Coordinates of C-alpha atoms in Angstrom, one line a residue:
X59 CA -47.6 -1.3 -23.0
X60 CA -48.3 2.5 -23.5
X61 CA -50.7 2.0 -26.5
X62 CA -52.6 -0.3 -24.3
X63 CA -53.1 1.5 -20.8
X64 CA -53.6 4.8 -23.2
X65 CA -50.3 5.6 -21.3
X66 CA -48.8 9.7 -22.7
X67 CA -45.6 10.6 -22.2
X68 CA -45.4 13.1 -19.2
X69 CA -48.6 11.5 -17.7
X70 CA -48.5 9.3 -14.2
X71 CA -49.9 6.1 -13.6
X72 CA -50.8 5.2 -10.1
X73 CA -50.0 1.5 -9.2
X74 CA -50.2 -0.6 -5.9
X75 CA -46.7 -0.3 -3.9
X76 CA -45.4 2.1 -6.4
X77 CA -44.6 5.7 -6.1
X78 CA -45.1 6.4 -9.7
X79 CA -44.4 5.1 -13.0
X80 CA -42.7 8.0 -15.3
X81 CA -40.7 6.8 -18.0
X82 CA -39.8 10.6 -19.3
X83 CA -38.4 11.2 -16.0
X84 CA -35.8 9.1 -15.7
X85 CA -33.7 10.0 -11.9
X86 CA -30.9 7.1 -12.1
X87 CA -29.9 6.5 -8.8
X88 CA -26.5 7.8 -6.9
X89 CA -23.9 6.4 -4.5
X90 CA -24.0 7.7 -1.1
X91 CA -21.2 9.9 0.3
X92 CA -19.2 10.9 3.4
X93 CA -17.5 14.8 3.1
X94 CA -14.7 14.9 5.5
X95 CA -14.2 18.9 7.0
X96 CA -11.5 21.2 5.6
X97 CA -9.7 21.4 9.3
X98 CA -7.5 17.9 8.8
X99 CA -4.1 17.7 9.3
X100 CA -1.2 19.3 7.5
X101 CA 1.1 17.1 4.9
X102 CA 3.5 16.9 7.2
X103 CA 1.9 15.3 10.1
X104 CA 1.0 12.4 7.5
X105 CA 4.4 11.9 6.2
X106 CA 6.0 12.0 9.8
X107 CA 3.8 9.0 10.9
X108 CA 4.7 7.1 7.3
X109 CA 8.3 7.7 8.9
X110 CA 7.4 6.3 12.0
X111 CA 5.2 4.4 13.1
X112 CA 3.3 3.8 9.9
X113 CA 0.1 2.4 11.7
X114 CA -2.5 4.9 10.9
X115 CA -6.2 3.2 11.5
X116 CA -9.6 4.0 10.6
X117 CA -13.1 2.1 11.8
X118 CA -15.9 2.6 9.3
X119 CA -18.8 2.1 8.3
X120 CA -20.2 1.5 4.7
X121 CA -23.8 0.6 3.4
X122 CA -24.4 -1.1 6.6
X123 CA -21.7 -3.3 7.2
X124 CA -18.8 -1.9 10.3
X125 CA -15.5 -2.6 9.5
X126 CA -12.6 -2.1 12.4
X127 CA -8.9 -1.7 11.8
X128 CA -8.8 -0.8 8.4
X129 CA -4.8 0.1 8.2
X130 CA -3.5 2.3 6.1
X131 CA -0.3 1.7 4.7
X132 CA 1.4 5.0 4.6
X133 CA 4.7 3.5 3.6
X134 CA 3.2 1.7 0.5
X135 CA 4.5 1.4 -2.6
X136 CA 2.7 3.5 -5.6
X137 CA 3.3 1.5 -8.0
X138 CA 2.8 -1.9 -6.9
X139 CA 4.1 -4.0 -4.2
X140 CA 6.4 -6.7 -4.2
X141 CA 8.8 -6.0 -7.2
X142 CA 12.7 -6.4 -7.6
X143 CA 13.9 -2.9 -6.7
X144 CA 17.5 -3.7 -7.0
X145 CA 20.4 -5.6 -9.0
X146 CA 23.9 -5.4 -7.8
X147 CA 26.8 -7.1 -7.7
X148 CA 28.4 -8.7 -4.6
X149 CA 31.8 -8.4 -4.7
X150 CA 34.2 -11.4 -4.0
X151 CA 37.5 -10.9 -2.4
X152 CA 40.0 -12.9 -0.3
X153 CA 38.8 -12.5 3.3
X154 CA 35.8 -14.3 5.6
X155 CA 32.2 -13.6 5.1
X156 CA 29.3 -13.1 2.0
X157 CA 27.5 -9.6 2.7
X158 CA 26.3 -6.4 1.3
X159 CA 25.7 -3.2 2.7
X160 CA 23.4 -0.8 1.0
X161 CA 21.3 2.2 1.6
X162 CA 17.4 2.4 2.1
X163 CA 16.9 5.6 -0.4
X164 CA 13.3 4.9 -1.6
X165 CA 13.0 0.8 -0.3
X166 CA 10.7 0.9 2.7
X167 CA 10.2 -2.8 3.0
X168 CA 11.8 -6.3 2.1
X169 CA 10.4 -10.0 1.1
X170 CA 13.3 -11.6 -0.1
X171 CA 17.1 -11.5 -0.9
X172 CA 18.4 -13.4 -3.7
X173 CA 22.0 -14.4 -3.7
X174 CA 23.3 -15.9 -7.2
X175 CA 26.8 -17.3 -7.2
X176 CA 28.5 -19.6 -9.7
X177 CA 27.8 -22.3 -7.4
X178 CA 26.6 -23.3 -3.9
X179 CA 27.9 -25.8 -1.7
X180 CA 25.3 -28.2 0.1
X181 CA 23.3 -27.1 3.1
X182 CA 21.0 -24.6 4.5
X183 CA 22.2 -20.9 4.6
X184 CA 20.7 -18.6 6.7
X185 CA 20.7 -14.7 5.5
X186 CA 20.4 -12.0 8.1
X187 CA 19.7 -8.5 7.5
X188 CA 20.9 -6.1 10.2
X189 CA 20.5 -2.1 10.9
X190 CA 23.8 -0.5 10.3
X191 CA 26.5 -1.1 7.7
X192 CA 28.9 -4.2 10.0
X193 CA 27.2 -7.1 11.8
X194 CA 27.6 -5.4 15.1
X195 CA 24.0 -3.9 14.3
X196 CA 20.8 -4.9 15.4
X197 CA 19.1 -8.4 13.6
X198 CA 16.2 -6.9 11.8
X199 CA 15.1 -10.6 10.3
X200 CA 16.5 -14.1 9.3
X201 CA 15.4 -16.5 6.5
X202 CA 17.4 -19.6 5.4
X203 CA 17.0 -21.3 1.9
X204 CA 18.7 -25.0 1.0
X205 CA 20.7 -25.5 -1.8
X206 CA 24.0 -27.2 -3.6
X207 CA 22.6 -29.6 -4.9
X208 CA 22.8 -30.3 -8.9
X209 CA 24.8 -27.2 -9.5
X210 CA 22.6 -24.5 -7.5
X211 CA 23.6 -21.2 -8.5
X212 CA 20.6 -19.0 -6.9
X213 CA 19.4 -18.8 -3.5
X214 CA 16.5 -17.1 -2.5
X215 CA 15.9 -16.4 1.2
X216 CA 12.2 -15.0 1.9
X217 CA 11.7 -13.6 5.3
X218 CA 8.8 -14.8 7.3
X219 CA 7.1 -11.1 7.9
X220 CA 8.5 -8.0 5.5
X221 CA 11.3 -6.0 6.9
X222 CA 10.3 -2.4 7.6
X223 CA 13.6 -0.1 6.7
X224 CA 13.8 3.8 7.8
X225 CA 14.4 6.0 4.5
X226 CA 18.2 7.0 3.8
X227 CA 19.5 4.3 6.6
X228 CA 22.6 2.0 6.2
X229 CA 21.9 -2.1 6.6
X230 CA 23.8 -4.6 5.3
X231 CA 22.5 -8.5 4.5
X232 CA 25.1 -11.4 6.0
X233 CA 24.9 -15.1 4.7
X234 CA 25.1 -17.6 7.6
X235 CA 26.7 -14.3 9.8
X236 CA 30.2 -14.4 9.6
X237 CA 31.9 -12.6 11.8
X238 CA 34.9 -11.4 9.3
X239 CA 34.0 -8.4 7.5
X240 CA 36.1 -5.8 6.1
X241 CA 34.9 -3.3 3.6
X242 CA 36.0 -3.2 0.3
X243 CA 37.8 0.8 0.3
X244 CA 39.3 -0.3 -2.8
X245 CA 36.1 -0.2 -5.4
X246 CA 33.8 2.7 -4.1
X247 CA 29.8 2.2 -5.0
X248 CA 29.6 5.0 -6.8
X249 CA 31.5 3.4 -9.7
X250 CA 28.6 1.1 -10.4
X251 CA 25.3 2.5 -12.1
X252 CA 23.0 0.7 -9.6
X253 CA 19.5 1.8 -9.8
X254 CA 16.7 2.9 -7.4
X255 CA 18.5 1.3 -3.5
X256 CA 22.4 2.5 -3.6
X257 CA 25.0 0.1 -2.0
X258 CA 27.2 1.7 0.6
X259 CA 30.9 0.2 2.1
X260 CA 30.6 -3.0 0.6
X261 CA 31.5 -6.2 2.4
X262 CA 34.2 -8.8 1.3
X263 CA 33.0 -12.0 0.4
X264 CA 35.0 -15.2 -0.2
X265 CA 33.5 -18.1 -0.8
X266 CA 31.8 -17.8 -4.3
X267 CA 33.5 -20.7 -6.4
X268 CA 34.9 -17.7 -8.7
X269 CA 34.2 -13.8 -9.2
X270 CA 31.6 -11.5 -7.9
X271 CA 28.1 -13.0 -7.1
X272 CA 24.8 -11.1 -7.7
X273 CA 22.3 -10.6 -5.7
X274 CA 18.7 -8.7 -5.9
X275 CA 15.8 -7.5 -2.8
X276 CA 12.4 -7.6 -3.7
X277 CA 10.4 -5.3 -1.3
X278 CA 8.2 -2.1 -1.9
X279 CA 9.4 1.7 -2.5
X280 CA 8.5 4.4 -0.2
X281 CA 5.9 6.5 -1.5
X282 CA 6.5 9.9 -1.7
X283 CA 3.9 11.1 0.3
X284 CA 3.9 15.2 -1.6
X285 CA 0.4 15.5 -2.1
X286 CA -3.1 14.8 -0.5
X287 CA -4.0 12.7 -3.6
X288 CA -1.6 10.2 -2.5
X289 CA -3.2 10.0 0.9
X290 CA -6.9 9.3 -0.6
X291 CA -5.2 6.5 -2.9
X292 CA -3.8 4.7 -0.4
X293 CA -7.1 5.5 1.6
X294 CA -9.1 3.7 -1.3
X295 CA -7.3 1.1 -1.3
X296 CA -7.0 -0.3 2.1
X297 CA -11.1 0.5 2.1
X298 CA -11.4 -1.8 -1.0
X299 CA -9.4 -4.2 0.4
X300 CA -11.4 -4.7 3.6
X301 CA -14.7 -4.5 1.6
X302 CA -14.0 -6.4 -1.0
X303 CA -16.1 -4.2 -3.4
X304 CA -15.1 -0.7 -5.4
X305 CA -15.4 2.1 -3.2
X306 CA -13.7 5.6 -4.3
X307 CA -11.7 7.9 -1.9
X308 CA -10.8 11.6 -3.4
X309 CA -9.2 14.6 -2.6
X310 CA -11.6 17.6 -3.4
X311 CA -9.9 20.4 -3.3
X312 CA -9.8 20.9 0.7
X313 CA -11.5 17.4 1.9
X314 CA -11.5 13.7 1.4
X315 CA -14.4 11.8 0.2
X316 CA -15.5 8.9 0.3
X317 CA -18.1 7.5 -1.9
X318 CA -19.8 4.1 -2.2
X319 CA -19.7 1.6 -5.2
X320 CA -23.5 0.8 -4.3
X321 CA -26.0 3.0 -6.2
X322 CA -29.0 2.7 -4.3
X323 CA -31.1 4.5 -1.4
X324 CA -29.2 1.8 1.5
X325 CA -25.8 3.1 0.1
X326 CA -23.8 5.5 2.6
X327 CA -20.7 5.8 4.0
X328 CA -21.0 6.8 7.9
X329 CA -18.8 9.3 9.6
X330 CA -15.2 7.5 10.8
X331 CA -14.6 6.3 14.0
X332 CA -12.0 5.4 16.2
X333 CA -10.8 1.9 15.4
X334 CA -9.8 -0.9 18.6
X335 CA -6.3 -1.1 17.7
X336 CA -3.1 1.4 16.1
X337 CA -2.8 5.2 15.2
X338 CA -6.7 6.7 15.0
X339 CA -6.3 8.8 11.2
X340 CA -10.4 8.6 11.3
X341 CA -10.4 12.7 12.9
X342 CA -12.6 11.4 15.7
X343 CA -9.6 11.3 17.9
X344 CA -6.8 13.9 19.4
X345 CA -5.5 14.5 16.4
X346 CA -7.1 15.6 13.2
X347 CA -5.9 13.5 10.5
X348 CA -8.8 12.9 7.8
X349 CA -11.2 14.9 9.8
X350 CA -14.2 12.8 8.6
X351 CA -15.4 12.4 12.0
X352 CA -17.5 15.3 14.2
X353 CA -16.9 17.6 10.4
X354 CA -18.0 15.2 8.2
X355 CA -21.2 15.9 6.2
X356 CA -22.9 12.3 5.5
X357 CA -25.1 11.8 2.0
X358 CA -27.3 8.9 1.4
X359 CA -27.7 7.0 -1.9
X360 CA -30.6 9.0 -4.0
X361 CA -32.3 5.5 -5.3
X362 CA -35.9 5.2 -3.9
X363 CA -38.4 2.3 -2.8
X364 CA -41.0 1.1 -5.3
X365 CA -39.8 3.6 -7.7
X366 CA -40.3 2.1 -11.1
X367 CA -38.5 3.9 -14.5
X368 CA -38.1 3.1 -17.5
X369 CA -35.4 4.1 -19.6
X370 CA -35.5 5.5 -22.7
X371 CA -33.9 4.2 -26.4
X372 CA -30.3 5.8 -25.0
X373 CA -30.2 3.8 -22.0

């Protein structure tokens, strides 16, 4: 092509609907960006509503497109969701009742409770998981799960919406709520090397076929929310989930950004707004949070209409 137009290096070519043709100067085209301001809120203020209310909202905008609600799960887990967190034994003693107490520590949420025993008899069971270490505490969630037949040993009961648990709180898990508890003084928790949950008082149980039945809760961890990294990962990832596509949040030194996964002149990420519904984290409203609202500096994607390169033998 050069050796027929007479076409130098360095030399322009004018062409119809093109700005210019210039294959030794090769601009490849950026994402667009949104620069939040330096005056968001402290660490703190973050980590108190992951303690609470854990419904921090954000409406935004991205290459076009408004999404509303975006939720940001302050009280995710870091390392993946849904995973056993804990293995324990349930002790089996003479007495009424099957149940557990144990404390939150790190477990912010719960999907399911697993109850193995050496056997089961027939029928549906129904598992409740209450605030408080006795069943005189609040019902936080049911789920029931059928089994007995053929020799069941394991029963899984998977609640209908996740149970949201405080950090360092007692609860305790009953199986079809029998109002006969005692704890069990006589083999403290501590004497057992269980892992990331600890038990508290545990409650008797009685009627496992023969000694102590197991039993193990699937749910997410608290994450330790210590640095504003942490924030802009679980930013990123409640953006990509709405989106759909690969968009990257970041902590720069005193701001968040975020940039878009489009690299072209439409891409760019609009200042944050106030979303319909939950805690407003976007900055726009009382309360600082992000600040990527009235402080945030806007960049559009650097690609260009018409504008034709070429690149060169490294790409």
């Amino acid at each position: 092509m050069l050796d027929k137009y007479l076409f130098q290096p360095g030399e322009v070519l004018p062409a119809e609907n093109v700005d210019s043709i210039d294959p030794d100067n090769v601009i490849p085209q950026a994402a667009g960006y949104l620069t939040g301001g330096t005056g968001h809120s402290d660490l703190s203020v973050f980590q108190a509503l992951g303690a609470g209310a854990n419904n921090g909202k954000i409406k935004i905008n991205v290459d076009g497109t408004e999404y509303d609600n975006v939720g940001i799960e302050l009280l995710n887990n870091y390392q993946g969701l849904n995973e056993v967190i804990v293995s324990s034994s349930a002790q089996s003693f003479s007495g009424a009742g099957n149940a557990n107490s144990f404390n939150s520590n790190i477990l912010a949420k719960i999907y399911s409770i697993s109850v193995t025993a050496d056997n089961w008899t027939a029928g549906t069971r129904t598992l409740t998981v209450r605030q408080g270490e006795n069943i005189n505490g609040t019902i936080l969630g049911t789920a029931t799960a059928a089994g007995g037949a053929g020799g069941t040993t394991s029963l899984t009961f998977t609640f209908g919406s996740p149970i949201i648990l405080q950090k360092g709180q007692t609860y305790c898990w009953v199986v079809d709520g029998s109002q006969n508890i005692r704890y069990d003084y006589r083999t403290p928790a501590s004497s057992y090397g269980w892992g990331d949950v600890s038990l508290g008082n545990r409650y008797n149980g009685t009627t496992w076929l023969s000694g102590a039945a197991q039993f193990t809760i699937t749910g997410d961890k608290f994450l330790v929310l210590d640095s504003y990294s942490k924030i802009a990962t679980l930013l990123q990832s409640s953006i990509r989930t709405a989106t759909g596509k690969t968009e990257t949040v970041a902590y720069n030194t005193n701001k968040f950004v975020i940039t878009s996964s489009t690299a072209n002149r439409s891409s760019q990420i609009l200042k944050l707004m106030t979303p319909s519904t939950g805690t407003d984290i976007s900055g726009a409203g009382a309360t600082p949070y992000l600040d990527m609202a009235d402080n945030a500096t806007e960049t559009q994607g650097t690609g260009e209409e018409y504008r034709i390169v070429r690149l060169d033998s490294n790409g």
